[in-house]
C-alpha positions as MATLAB code, in Angstrom:
seq = 'MFTLAQARHLVATLRPRVDELIRLRADLAELRADLADHGVSSLGGLAEVKGLEARLHGVVDELHQHEIQVKSIAPVLLDFPGERDGRVVLWCWLEGDSDVRWYHRIECGFAGRRPV';
ca = [
     140.093   57.263   73.555;
     138.337   57.608   76.880;
     139.743   58.568   80.225;
     138.466   56.500   83.131;
     136.398   59.492   84.262;
     134.832   59.827   80.804;
     133.980   56.117   80.669;
     132.397   56.309   84.112;
     130.404   59.399   83.149;
     129.159   57.765   79.960;
     128.068   54.607   81.800;
     126.132   56.734   84.287;
     124.599   58.872   81.526;
     123.613   55.919   79.353;
     122.462   53.695   82.209;
     118.745   54.102   81.338;
     119.484   52.883   77.792;
     121.499   49.929   79.105;
     118.632   49.082   81.479;
     116.292   49.201   78.482;
     118.611   46.834   76.618;
     118.425   44.400   79.537;
     114.598   44.572   79.601;
     114.371   44.095   75.841;
     116.746   41.137   76.017;
     114.635   39.485   78.721;
     111.344   40.099   76.901;
     112.786   38.756   73.678;
     114.149   35.614   75.359;
     110.802   34.949   77.071;
     108.814   35.583   73.906;
     111.031   33.292   71.828;
     110.846   30.545   74.467;
     107.053   30.763   74.678;
     106.656   30.672   70.905;
     109.056   27.737   70.587;
     107.365   25.757   73.388;
     103.703   26.619   72.906;
     103.369   28.601   69.695;
     101.775   31.464   71.653;
     102.862   34.027   74.210;
     101.224   36.711   76.285;
     104.010   38.963   74.953;
     102.825   38.571   71.357;
     103.929   36.771   68.244;
     106.394   37.051   65.403;
     105.656   40.732   64.828;
     106.561   41.483   68.457;
     109.760   39.414   68.104;
     110.772   41.568   65.134;
     109.851   44.746   66.999;
     111.877   43.775   70.079;
     114.852   42.808   67.899;
     114.705   46.176   66.137;
     114.528   48.091   69.423;
     117.393   46.035   70.899;
     119.571   46.683   67.835;
     118.658   50.372   68.061;
     120.042   50.596   71.601;
     123.226   48.744   70.579;
     123.640   51.094   67.601;
     123.235   54.079   69.929;
     126.022   52.745   72.162;
     128.235   52.248   69.102;
     127.632   55.888   68.121;
     129.365   56.857   71.384;
     132.376   54.721   70.326;
     131.535   52.142   73.009;
     132.461   48.566   72.145;
     129.528   46.251   72.932;
     131.217   42.899   73.540;
     128.126   41.044   74.762;
     124.463   41.632   75.494;
     123.980   38.588   77.757;
     125.412   39.709   80.079;
     125.950   43.259   78.875;
     129.683   43.862   78.554;
     130.933   47.270   77.430;
     134.506   48.306   76.676;
     135.839   51.847   76.325;
     139.209   52.271   74.594;
     141.607   54.248   76.756;
     145.121   54.499   78.072;
     146.694   53.540   81.389;
     150.362   53.983   82.228;
     151.172   54.692   78.576;
     149.543   51.493   77.340;
     146.318   51.128   75.360;
     143.661   49.422   77.482;
     139.937   48.876   77.502;
     138.007   50.250   80.468;
     135.494   47.503   81.155;
     131.916   47.581   82.503;
     129.997   44.358   83.105;
     126.274   44.127   83.817;
     125.841   44.199   87.582;
     128.821   46.504   88.173;
     127.908   49.794   89.827;
     130.668   51.618   87.957;
     133.590   51.086   85.571;
     135.884   49.224   87.957;
     137.972   47.088   85.605;
     140.377   47.408   82.709;
     142.360   45.037   80.549;
     144.999   45.210   77.886;
     143.509   44.727   74.430;
     145.586   41.647   73.684;
     144.611   39.981   76.986;
     140.838   40.255   76.623;
     138.340   39.599   79.388;
     140.610   37.015   81.038;
     143.149   39.780   81.669;
     140.760   42.050   83.558;
     142.233   43.882   86.523;
     140.673   46.228   89.062;
     141.171   49.916   88.316;
];
């Protein structure tokens, strides 16, 4: 279980890894599109696809090791189990947010997000 302060600290600490995930995701999407459309890409070929996939999964695995729930990588959506007012919630960070500014009850999911 994370406090809001702990979730915020972890997002700030791991921000370089999340930024790397975003770059890897973009490179992989561009490489796949080029290969599908033209059979070639300035980013490489099948070996580079496999390498990017491995690096992307490595970052996701690292986030999981911190007990962070990775709900999506496009956009990046991270949840941190916690408690608010005696109820289990997920502190929620969405790509583009400057900080953890949302939470939601587990049973309500993303649609139930509320500002902290």
